[in-house]
Amino acid sequence: MARKTAKINVVPQAILETASNLFIRRGYEGTTMQDIALELGISRSALYYYFKNKEEILASLTEGLTIAAQQLASQVVEQGKAPEEALRELVHQHARLILFRPVQFRVVERAEGSLPEAQQKIAESARRILLQKFTEVIQRGIDNGRFRLVNAKMAAFAIIGMCNWTAWWFKADGAKTAEEVADMLADFSLHALERGEVKKGMKVGVDESLRMLEENLSQLKEVIDSQGRIRE
Amino acid sequence: MARKTAKINVVPQAILETASNLFIRRGYEGTTMQDIALELGISRSALYYYFKNKEEILASLTEGLTIAAQQLASQVVEQGKAPEEALRELVHQHARLILFRPVQFRVVERAEGSLPEAQQKIAESARRILLQKFTEVIQRGIDNGRFRLVNAKMAAFAIIGMCNWTAWWFKADGAKTAEEVADMLADFSLHALERGEVKKGMKVGVDESLRMLEENLSQLKEVIDSQGRIRE
């Protein structure tokens, strides 16, 4: 039993990854179970032990991304944190999900038409919930005056899109790590939504106030520096 | 001659649109020239008058998006406007390009592997130039102090991704027009990059910077005060 669990957790990721690479290279229709087994260096029967057919692999890929994204987002929102913090976590988690599986994400986008209708609906509903969670947190930020007055749903689409598109450019062996990219996207989203004026405003806590002081201080240093006063 | 020009400008867009819809529904491989002619309600020879084969349709779709995007961006940058204004235009134009042809954009993304290698390279180079133009404008904004200190290339990827992803959610008959979405994305990008306090111009001198520090300091005092001196 323990052994089977280990197998189920470990082997399928390798299968999903290899299958994804083949689906991208040759297309979903152009790839057979035989191709996947060959590429993995395992027998067809070993592959069939995990997945009954190609469709099941695709369903598993889709689930691993869309349902996982929905669940992660729901968990964050349930924690009831302040909108800034909740949004930061939402972006961070969603981005990480894709940054660690960019090829799989692209396969899911491309091949979704090949999924049985019932499973397309499940994925569709998971995406809708993800969008709702982002929208909800942004709307909460607007309502309590921390975020600018924007259309919350459109802002949610913009942010999710920014995360999703990493699947088309992020390289795991590139100059930035997945964590750094996720941080940057969270930072970018927050800056896009936070109201400048409120920064001077009332409800900032001690931490936020200190952060602003530090920011201003380093800015002052920059100004002085650029005037050549510090280096003398 | 005038007549032919008119044809070339008008008819191919309808062909490209119909072909795109079929490519998305049935896959690029699963669609024939015959299918496209049928769907358009024209004869196969009429279709062949415009496009020699399916590949040519795909090449035309790709060109219409990637090369057009690169050219639009290059034109904006050549105008040498201030970074804020240039970025606003870059986002606006790029977003519009996709918002008016979302299905075509998704076809190009999906079927690029089906393009002849030479044309894949052309598209790749157009995308690289697009990224460079965005990066250049953002970097200029950072250098002259209007934008925050961010990694310009990553910010460019984030913004382009936000625009590109509209192809997956924007509906022409939805609550927002393409223009409204493009405006929102431009606004979102600018807010993400502009330095809040410095919006008035980073040419803030030492005096202004000191004033801001004092303001922040008194604000911090207020916050601490309101918390009962950190709850002693």
Short mmCIF file of C-alpha atoms in Angstrom, two decimals:
data_model
loop_
_atom_site.label_atom_id
_atom_site.label_comp_id
_atom_site.label_asym_id
_atom_site.label_seq_id
_atom_site.Cartn_x
_atom_site.Cartn_y
_atom_site.Cartn_z
CA MET A 1 0.00 0.00 0.00
CA ALA A 2 2.72 2.43 0.99
CA ARG A 3 4.62 1.32 -2.04
CA LYS A 4 1.74 1.96 -4.38
CA THR A 5 1.22 5.44 -2.95
CA ALA A 6 4.86 6.25 -3.52
CA LYS A 7 4.59 5.09 -7.10
CA ILE A 8 1.48 7.09 -7.71
CA ASN A 9 3.11 10.19 -6.39
CA VAL A 10 6.43 9.85 -8.05
CA VAL A 11 6.19 8.10 -11.38
CA PRO A 12 3.25 9.95 -12.88
CA GLN A 13 5.06 13.31 -12.69
CA ALA A 14 7.79 11.90 -14.93
CA ILE A 15 5.15 10.49 -17.24
CA LEU A 16 3.25 13.77 -17.33
CA GLU A 17 6.40 15.68 -18.10
CA THR A 18 7.57 13.37 -20.87
CA ALA A 19 4.10 13.20 -22.37
CA SER A 20 3.82 17.01 -22.28
CA ASN A 21 7.09 17.45 -24.11
CA LEU A 22 5.94 15.01 -26.79
CA PHE A 23 2.51 16.65 -27.08
CA ILE A 24 4.20 20.01 -27.64
CA ARG A 25 6.70 18.62 -30.15
CA ARG A 26 4.38 16.35 -32.15
CA GLY A 27 0.93 17.54 -31.16
CA TYR A 28 -1.48 15.64 -28.95
CA GLU A 29 -3.02 13.81 -31.90
CA GLY A 30 0.38 12.93 -33.28
CA THR A 31 1.59 11.22 -30.09
CA THR A 32 0.83 7.61 -29.13
CA MET A 33 1.09 5.75 -25.83
CA GLN A 34 3.86 3.77 -27.51
CA ASP A 35 5.81 7.00 -28.17
CA ILE A 36 5.48 8.01 -24.54
CA ALA A 37 6.61 4.62 -23.25
CA LEU A 38 9.56 4.64 -25.65
CA GLU A 39 10.64 8.12 -24.63
CA LEU A 40 10.39 7.18 -20.96
CA GLY A 41 12.32 3.98 -21.55
CA ILE A 42 9.60 1.87 -19.96
CA SER A 43 7.40 -0.89 -21.36
CA ARG A 44 3.93 -0.07 -22.63
CA SER A 45 2.43 -2.23 -19.92
CA ALA A 46 4.29 -0.24 -17.28
CA LEU A 47 2.79 2.93 -18.75
CA TYR A 48 -0.70 1.39 -18.88
CA TYR A 49 -0.35 0.59 -15.21
CA TYR A 50 -0.61 4.31 -14.53
CA PHE A 51 -2.74 5.60 -17.36
CA LYS A 52 -5.35 3.74 -19.33
CA ASN A 53 -4.89 5.96 -22.39
CA LYS A 54 -3.69 9.31 -23.68
CA GLU A 55 -6.89 11.00 -22.67
CA GLU A 56 -6.28 10.02 -19.08
CA ILE A 57 -2.86 11.62 -19.20
CA LEU A 58 -4.35 14.80 -20.58
CA ALA A 59 -7.09 14.75 -17.95
CA SER A 60 -4.49 14.34 -15.25
CA LEU A 61 -2.43 17.25 -16.64
CA THR A 62 -5.50 19.46 -16.76
CA GLU A 63 -6.56 18.52 -13.27
CA GLY A 64 -3.09 19.06 -11.89
CA LEU A 65 -3.20 22.63 -13.11
CA THR A 66 -6.75 23.94 -13.18
CA ILE A 67 -8.10 22.19 -10.11
CA ALA A 68 -4.89 22.73 -8.18
CA ALA A 69 -5.04 26.45 -9.05
CA GLN A 70 -8.62 26.68 -7.87
CA GLN A 71 -7.88 24.87 -4.62
CA LEU A 72 -4.80 26.94 -3.82
CA ALA A 73 -6.71 30.16 -4.44
CA SER A 74 -9.67 29.03 -2.36
CA GLN A 75 -7.39 28.17 0.55
CA VAL A 76 -5.77 31.59 0.45
CA VAL A 77 -9.09 33.39 0.43
CA GLU A 78 -10.45 31.28 3.29
CA GLN A 79 -7.67 32.52 5.52
CA GLY A 80 -9.34 35.93 5.51
CA LYS A 81 -6.14 37.96 5.36
CA ALA A 82 -5.98 41.63 4.41
CA PRO A 83 -6.47 42.15 0.67
CA GLU A 84 -2.87 43.16 -0.01
CA GLU A 85 -1.50 40.10 1.69
CA ALA A 86 -4.13 37.81 0.19
CA LEU A 87 -3.46 39.14 -3.31
CA ARG A 88 0.26 38.74 -2.88
CA GLU A 89 -0.25 35.12 -1.93
CA LEU A 90 -2.75 34.45 -4.68
CA VAL A 91 -0.37 35.75 -7.33
CA HIS A 92 2.59 34.01 -5.80
CA GLN A 93 0.92 30.63 -5.65
CA HIS A 94 -0.71 30.79 -9.04
CA ALA A 95 2.50 31.92 -10.70
CA ARG A 96 4.51 29.19 -9.00
CA LEU A 97 2.06 26.57 -10.18
CA ILE A 98 2.76 27.54 -13.78
CA LEU A 99 6.42 28.42 -13.41
CA PHE A 100 7.16 24.91 -12.21
CA ARG A 101 5.18 23.30 -15.05
CA PRO A 102 5.21 25.65 -18.03
CA VAL A 103 5.17 22.98 -20.72
CA GLN A 104 2.31 21.16 -19.03
CA PHE A 105 0.38 24.40 -18.86
CA ARG A 106 0.80 24.97 -22.58
CA VAL A 107 -0.30 21.43 -23.35
CA VAL A 108 -3.44 21.91 -21.31
CA GLU A 109 -4.21 25.12 -23.14
CA ARG A 110 -3.69 23.56 -26.53
CA ALA A 111 -5.27 20.21 -26.12
CA GLU A 112 -8.28 21.03 -24.05
CA GLY A 113 -10.55 20.47 -27.03
CA SER A 114 -9.39 16.85 -26.94
CA LEU A 115 -10.74 16.26 -23.43
CA PRO A 116 -14.10 14.55 -22.95
CA GLU A 117 -16.81 17.13 -22.49
CA ALA A 118 -17.42 16.29 -18.84
CA GLN A 119 -13.82 17.01 -18.01
CA GLN A 120 -13.76 20.18 -20.05
CA LYS A 121 -16.60 21.36 -17.87
CA ILE A 122 -14.74 20.54 -14.69
CA ALA A 123 -11.73 22.51 -15.92
CA GLU A 124 -13.96 25.38 -16.99
CA SER A 125 -15.55 25.54 -13.57
CA ALA A 126 -12.15 25.43 -11.84
CA ARG A 127 -11.02 28.40 -13.96
CA ARG A 128 -14.18 30.30 -13.12
CA ILE A 129 -13.63 29.79 -9.41
CA LEU A 130 -10.00 30.90 -9.71
CA LEU A 131 -11.16 34.10 -11.39
CA GLN A 132 -13.80 34.63 -8.71
CA LYS A 133 -11.25 34.30 -5.92
CA PHE A 134 -8.94 36.87 -7.46
CA THR A 135 -11.88 39.17 -8.18
CA GLU A 136 -13.18 38.82 -4.64
CA VAL A 137 -9.88 39.77 -3.03
CA ILE A 138 -9.40 42.74 -5.36
CA GLN A 139 -12.95 43.93 -4.74
CA ARG A 140 -12.39 43.68 -1.02
CA GLY A 141 -9.29 45.83 -1.40
CA ILE A 142 -11.26 48.42 -3.33
CA ASP A 143 -14.11 48.42 -0.84
CA ASN A 144 -11.89 49.05 2.11
CA GLY A 145 -9.97 51.75 0.30
CA ARG A 146 -6.60 50.07 -0.09
CA PHE A 147 -6.88 49.48 -3.82
CA ARG A 148 -7.72 51.94 -6.57
CA LEU A 149 -11.14 51.99 -8.14
CA VAL A 150 -10.72 49.50 -10.97
CA ASN A 151 -12.95 46.89 -12.51
CA ALA A 152 -12.04 44.02 -10.19
CA LYS A 153 -12.83 41.28 -12.68
CA MET A 154 -10.74 42.83 -15.44
CA ALA A 155 -7.87 43.38 -13.02
CA ALA A 156 -8.15 39.71 -12.03
CA PHE A 157 -7.97 38.69 -15.68
CA ALA A 158 -4.95 40.93 -16.21
CA ILE A 159 -3.09 39.46 -13.25
CA ILE A 160 -3.95 35.84 -14.01
CA GLY A 161 -2.89 36.44 -17.63
CA MET A 162 0.43 37.84 -16.54
CA CYS A 163 1.03 34.67 -14.50
CA ASN A 164 -0.23 32.31 -17.18
CA TRP A 165 1.91 33.83 -19.88
CA THR A 166 5.07 32.91 -17.97
CA ALA A 167 4.51 29.45 -19.50
CA TRP A 168 5.60 31.00 -22.81
CA TRP A 169 8.79 32.69 -21.67
CA PHE A 170 10.08 31.39 -18.38
CA LYS A 171 13.12 29.16 -18.54
CA ALA A 172 14.05 27.19 -15.45
CA ASP A 173 17.72 27.60 -16.30
CA GLY A 174 17.41 31.31 -17.04
CA ALA A 175 18.72 34.31 -15.12
CA LYS A 176 15.79 34.42 -12.69
CA THR A 177 14.43 31.64 -10.52
CA ALA A 178 10.76 30.73 -10.42
CA GLU A 179 10.58 32.25 -6.95
CA GLU A 180 12.04 35.53 -8.15
CA VAL A 181 9.61 35.72 -11.03
CA ALA A 182 6.67 34.93 -8.74
CA ASP A 183 7.81 37.66 -6.32
CA MET A 184 8.12 40.13 -9.13
CA LEU A 185 4.65 39.39 -10.47
CA ALA A 186 3.14 39.76 -7.00
CA ASP A 187 4.94 43.05 -6.49
CA PHE A 188 3.86 44.24 -9.94
CA SER A 189 0.21 43.40 -9.25
CA LEU A 190 0.17 45.12 -5.90
CA HIS A 191 1.74 48.27 -7.26
CA ALA A 192 -0.78 48.29 -10.07
CA LEU A 193 -3.66 48.24 -7.60
CA GLU A 194 -2.55 50.11 -4.50
CA ARG A 195 -3.65 53.70 -4.26
CA GLY A 196 -0.83 56.15 -4.11
CA GLU A 197 -2.79 58.53 -1.93
CA VAL A 198 -3.68 55.98 0.64
CA LYS A 199 -0.05 55.27 1.16
CA LYS A 200 0.04 58.60 2.92
CA GLY A 201 -3.29 57.66 4.36
CA MET A 202 -4.47 56.60 7.63
CA LYS A 203 -4.83 52.93 8.01
CA VAL A 204 -1.25 52.00 7.31
CA GLY A 205 0.18 49.93 10.11
CA VAL A 206 3.57 50.37 11.72
CA ASP A 207 5.23 47.94 9.34
CA GLU A 208 3.91 49.61 6.23
CA SER A 209 4.83 52.99 7.63
CA LEU A 210 8.35 51.86 8.36
CA ARG A 211 8.65 50.38 4.91
CA MET A 212 7.66 53.70 3.41
CA LEU A 213 10.17 55.52 5.55
CA GLU A 214 12.89 53.21 4.40
CA GLU A 215 11.84 53.66 0.80
CA ASN A 216 11.92 57.42 1.15
CA LEU A 217 15.23 57.31 2.91
CA SER A 218 16.87 55.29 0.17
CA GLN A 219 15.35 57.62 -2.33
CA LEU A 220 16.86 60.58 -0.52
CA LYS A 221 20.21 58.81 -0.57
CA GLU A 222 19.85 58.33 -4.31
CA VAL A 223 19.11 61.99 -4.80
CA ILE A 224 22.06 63.05 -2.74
CA ASP A 225 24.23 60.45 -4.39
CA SER A 226 23.30 61.63 -7.84
CA GLN A 227 24.36 65.08 -6.80
CA GLY A 228 27.76 63.69 -5.95
CA ARG A 229 27.61 64.55 -2.29
CA ILE A 230 28.09 61.15 -0.76
CA ARG A 231 31.08 60.03 -2.71
CA GLU A 232 33.17 63.04 -1.87
CA MET B 1 -5.86 47.19 -60.22
CA ALA B 2 -7.89 49.14 -57.72
CA ARG B 3 -10.26 46.22 -57.65
CA LYS B 4 -7.56 43.72 -56.95
CA THR B 5 -6.17 45.80 -54.11
CA ALA B 6 -9.59 45.96 -52.59
CA LYS B 7 -9.90 42.22 -52.79
CA ILE B 8 -6.54 41.66 -51.23
CA ASN B 9 -7.40 43.92 -48.36
CA VAL B 10 -10.87 42.72 -47.74
CA VAL B 11 -11.27 39.08 -48.61
CA PRO B 12 -8.25 37.63 -46.88
CA GLN B 13 -9.40 38.91 -43.47
CA ALA B 14 -12.60 36.90 -43.84
CA ILE B 15 -10.57 33.89 -44.93
CA LEU B 16 -8.16 34.28 -42.05
CA GLU B 17 -10.99 34.54 -39.59
CA THR B 18 -12.89 31.54 -40.89
CA ALA B 19 -9.73 29.48 -41.13
CA SER B 20 -8.78 30.46 -37.56
CA ASN B 21 -12.12 29.36 -36.22
CA LEU B 22 -11.78 26.02 -37.96
CA PHE B 23 -8.18 25.57 -36.78
CA ILE B 24 -9.31 26.15 -33.21
CA ARG B 25 -12.31 23.83 -33.51
CA ARG B 26 -10.71 20.98 -35.45
CA GLY B 27 -7.02 21.63 -35.03
CA TYR B 28 -4.70 22.84 -37.76
CA GLU B 29 -3.91 19.32 -38.93
CA GLY B 30 -7.55 18.39 -38.93
CA THR B 31 -8.63 21.20 -41.26
CA THR B 32 -8.41 21.10 -45.07
CA MET B 33 -8.55 23.84 -47.68
CA GLN B 34 -11.81 22.23 -48.74
CA ASP B 35 -13.24 22.72 -45.24
CA ILE B 36 -12.27 26.38 -45.28
CA ALA B 37 -13.81 26.98 -48.73
CA LEU B 38 -16.99 25.21 -47.65
CA GLU B 39 -17.30 27.20 -44.45
CA LEU B 40 -16.75 30.44 -46.37
CA GLY B 41 -19.27 29.41 -49.01
CA ILE B 42 -16.79 29.96 -51.82
CA SER B 43 -15.29 27.56 -54.35
CA ARG B 44 -11.93 25.94 -53.72
CA SER B 45 -10.47 27.75 -56.70
CA ALA B 46 -11.60 31.08 -55.28
CA LEU B 47 -9.79 30.19 -52.06
CA TYR B 48 -6.68 29.12 -53.96
CA TYR B 49 -6.69 32.47 -55.67
CA TYR B 50 -5.69 33.99 -52.36
CA PHE B 51 -3.74 31.24 -50.66
CA LYS B 52 -1.76 28.45 -52.24
CA ASN B 53 -2.22 26.16 -49.24
CA LYS B 54 -2.98 25.94 -45.55
CA GLU B 55 0.57 26.77 -44.62
CA GLU B 56 0.27 30.07 -46.43
CA ILE B 57 -2.81 30.92 -44.43
CA LEU B 58 -0.98 30.13 -41.21
CA ALA B 59 2.03 32.15 -42.32
CA SER B 60 -0.23 35.06 -43.10
CA LEU B 61 -1.90 34.82 -39.69
CA THR B 62 1.44 34.71 -37.95
CA GLU B 63 2.79 37.62 -39.92
CA GLY B 64 -0.33 39.68 -39.33
CA LEU B 65 0.24 39.36 -35.61
CA THR B 66 3.92 39.02 -34.81
CA ILE B 67 5.35 41.29 -37.48
CA ALA B 68 2.55 43.80 -37.07
CA ALA B 69 3.21 43.86 -33.31
CA GLN B 70 6.90 44.43 -33.86
CA GLN B 71 6.31 47.23 -36.38
CA LEU B 72 3.75 49.02 -34.22
CA ALA B 73 6.09 48.89 -31.24
CA SER B 74 9.06 50.10 -33.26
CA GLN B 75 7.07 53.04 -34.57
CA VAL B 76 6.05 54.07 -31.07
CA VAL B 77 9.60 53.92 -29.77
CA GLU B 78 10.96 55.89 -32.73
CA GLN B 79 8.74 58.81 -31.78
CA GLY B 80 10.94 59.33 -28.75
CA LYS B 81 8.13 60.26 -26.37
CA ALA B 82 8.48 60.31 -22.61
CA PRO B 83 8.56 56.79 -21.14
CA GLU B 84 5.10 57.02 -19.53
CA GLU B 85 3.49 58.10 -22.74
CA ALA B 86 5.46 55.64 -24.85
CA LEU B 87 4.57 52.76 -22.54
CA ARG B 88 0.92 53.71 -22.57
CA GLU B 89 0.93 53.60 -26.36
CA LEU B 90 2.91 50.39 -26.56
CA VAL B 91 0.44 48.60 -24.30
CA HIS B 92 -2.54 50.12 -26.00
CA GLN B 93 -1.46 49.14 -29.48
CA HIS B 94 -0.28 45.68 -28.62
CA ALA B 95 -3.43 44.93 -26.66
CA ARG B 96 -5.64 46.20 -29.48
CA LEU B 97 -3.86 44.01 -31.98
CA ILE B 98 -4.84 40.94 -29.97
CA LEU B 99 -8.22 42.14 -28.77
CA PHE B 100 -9.39 42.53 -32.34
CA ARG B 101 -8.10 39.10 -33.37
CA PRO B 102 -8.10 36.86 -30.29
CA VAL B 103 -8.86 33.61 -32.12
CA GLN B 104 -6.17 34.30 -34.69
CA PHE B 105 -3.71 34.93 -31.90
CA ARG B 106 -4.50 31.58 -30.29
CA VAL B 107 -4.14 29.79 -33.61
CA VAL B 108 -0.72 31.32 -34.13
CA GLU B 109 0.35 30.25 -30.66
CA ARG B 110 -0.90 26.71 -31.15
CA ALA B 111 0.15 26.00 -34.68
CA GLU B 112 3.50 27.67 -34.83
CA GLY B 113 5.22 24.30 -34.87
CA SER B 114 3.47 23.69 -38.20
CA LEU B 115 5.15 26.67 -39.88
CA PRO B 116 8.21 26.12 -42.09
CA GLU B 117 11.35 26.72 -40.08
CA ALA B 118 12.31 29.89 -41.94
CA GLN B 119 9.01 31.49 -41.03
CA GLN B 120 9.21 30.34 -37.45
CA LYS B 121 12.49 32.21 -37.26
CA ILE B 122 10.94 35.37 -38.67
CA ALA B 123 8.19 35.20 -36.07
CA GLU B 124 10.71 34.51 -33.32
CA SER B 125 12.74 37.53 -34.30
CA ALA B 126 9.64 39.74 -34.42
CA ARG B 127 8.76 38.65 -30.89
CA ARG B 128 12.27 39.38 -29.70
CA ILE B 129 12.14 42.87 -31.12
CA LEU B 130 8.74 43.48 -29.53
CA LEU B 131 10.18 42.48 -26.17
CA GLN B 132 13.20 44.71 -26.72
CA LYS B 133 11.02 47.72 -27.47
CA PHE B 134 9.01 47.28 -24.29
CA THR B 135 12.17 46.67 -22.28
CA GLU B 136 13.85 49.73 -23.75
CA VAL B 137 11.00 52.07 -22.85
CA ILE B 138 10.73 50.67 -19.32
CA GLN B 139 14.47 50.94 -18.80
CA ARG B 140 14.37 54.52 -19.99
CA GLY B 141 11.65 55.22 -17.43
CA ILE B 142 13.76 53.69 -14.69
CA ASP B 143 16.87 55.56 -15.73
CA ASN B 144 15.21 58.92 -15.66
CA GLY B 145 13.53 58.15 -12.36
CA ARG B 146 9.91 57.99 -13.44
CA PHE B 147 9.59 54.24 -12.99
CA ARG B 148 10.45 52.10 -10.01
CA LEU B 149 13.61 50.05 -9.93
CA VAL B 150 12.43 46.81 -11.50
CA ASN B 151 13.95 44.30 -13.86
CA ALA B 152 12.89 45.94 -17.12
CA LYS B 153 12.87 42.77 -19.16
CA MET B 154 10.73 40.88 -16.66
CA ALA B 155 8.34 43.80 -16.43
CA ALA B 156 8.12 43.78 -20.23
CA PHE B 157 7.29 40.08 -20.21
CA ALA B 158 4.66 40.64 -17.54
CA ILE B 159 2.98 43.41 -19.51
CA ILE B 160 3.11 41.64 -22.85
CA GLY B 161 1.72 38.53 -21.18
CA MET B 162 -1.17 40.48 -19.70
CA CYS B 163 -2.03 41.73 -23.20
CA ASN B 164 -1.53 38.37 -24.89
CA TRP B 165 -3.72 36.54 -22.43
CA THR B 166 -6.72 38.66 -23.41
CA ALA B 167 -6.96 36.25 -26.37
CA TRP B 168 -8.18 33.66 -23.88
CA TRP B 169 -10.86 35.69 -22.13
CA PHE B 170 -11.92 38.74 -24.10
CA LYS B 171 -15.29 38.55 -25.77
CA ALA B 172 -16.14 41.17 -28.37
CA ASP B 173 -19.77 41.06 -27.26
CA GLY B 174 -18.92 41.24 -23.56
CA ALA B 175 -19.45 44.05 -21.06
CA LYS B 176 -16.25 45.88 -22.01
CA THR B 177 -15.13 47.02 -25.44
CA ALA B 178 -11.68 46.26 -26.81
CA GLU B 179 -10.80 49.93 -26.33
CA GLU B 180 -11.82 49.85 -22.69
CA VAL B 181 -9.78 46.74 -22.04
CA ALA B 182 -6.75 48.23 -23.80
CA ASP B 183 -7.09 51.40 -21.70
CA MET B 184 -7.34 49.39 -18.53
CA LEU B 185 -4.24 47.36 -19.33
CA ALA B 186 -2.25 50.49 -20.13
CA ASP B 187 -3.39 52.09 -16.90
CA PHE B 188 -2.58 48.93 -14.97
CA SER B 189 0.93 48.76 -16.42
CA LEU B 190 1.68 52.39 -15.70
CA HIS B 191 0.52 52.15 -12.13
CA ALA B 192 2.61 49.03 -11.67
CA LEU B 193 5.73 50.89 -12.74
CA GLU B 194 5.35 54.50 -11.69
CA ARG B 195 6.92 55.44 -8.41
CA GLY B 196 4.09 56.63 -6.21
CA GLU B 197 5.79 59.41 -4.37
CA VAL B 198 7.90 60.41 -7.25
CA LYS B 199 5.06 60.82 -9.69
CA LYS B 200 5.56 64.53 -9.44
CA GLY B 201 8.94 64.01 -10.97
CA MET B 202 11.96 62.34 -9.61
CA LYS B 203 13.77 65.51 -10.10
CA VAL B 204 12.71 65.87 -6.49
CA GLY B 205 15.58 67.56 -4.92
CA VAL B 206 16.92 67.08 -1.45
CA ASP B 207 14.36 69.47 0.03
CA GLU B 208 11.37 67.66 -1.40
CA SER B 209 12.80 64.35 -0.37
CA LEU B 210 13.35 65.59 3.18
CA ARG B 211 9.82 66.92 3.29
CA MET B 212 8.51 63.52 2.31
CA LEU B 213 10.58 61.86 4.99
CA GLU B 214 9.23 64.23 7.60
CA GLU B 215 5.72 63.54 6.43
CA ASN B 216 6.27 59.80 6.70
CA LEU B 217 7.83 60.17 10.09
CA SER B 218 4.93 62.10 11.53
CA GLN B 219 2.63 59.55 10.01
CA LEU B 220 4.49 56.75 11.70
CA LYS B 221 4.19 58.64 14.99
CA GLU B 222 0.46 58.90 14.49
CA VAL B 223 0.14 55.22 13.78
CA ILE B 224 2.09 54.29 16.86
CA ASP B 225 0.14 56.77 18.89
CA SER B 226 -3.17 55.38 17.75
CA GLN B 227 -2.05 51.95 18.81
CA GLY B 228 -1.52 53.25 22.33
CA ARG B 229 2.22 53.52 22.03
CA ILE B 230 2.52 49.97 20.79
CA ARG B 231 0.22 48.67 23.43
CA GLU B 232 2.38 49.23 26.47
#
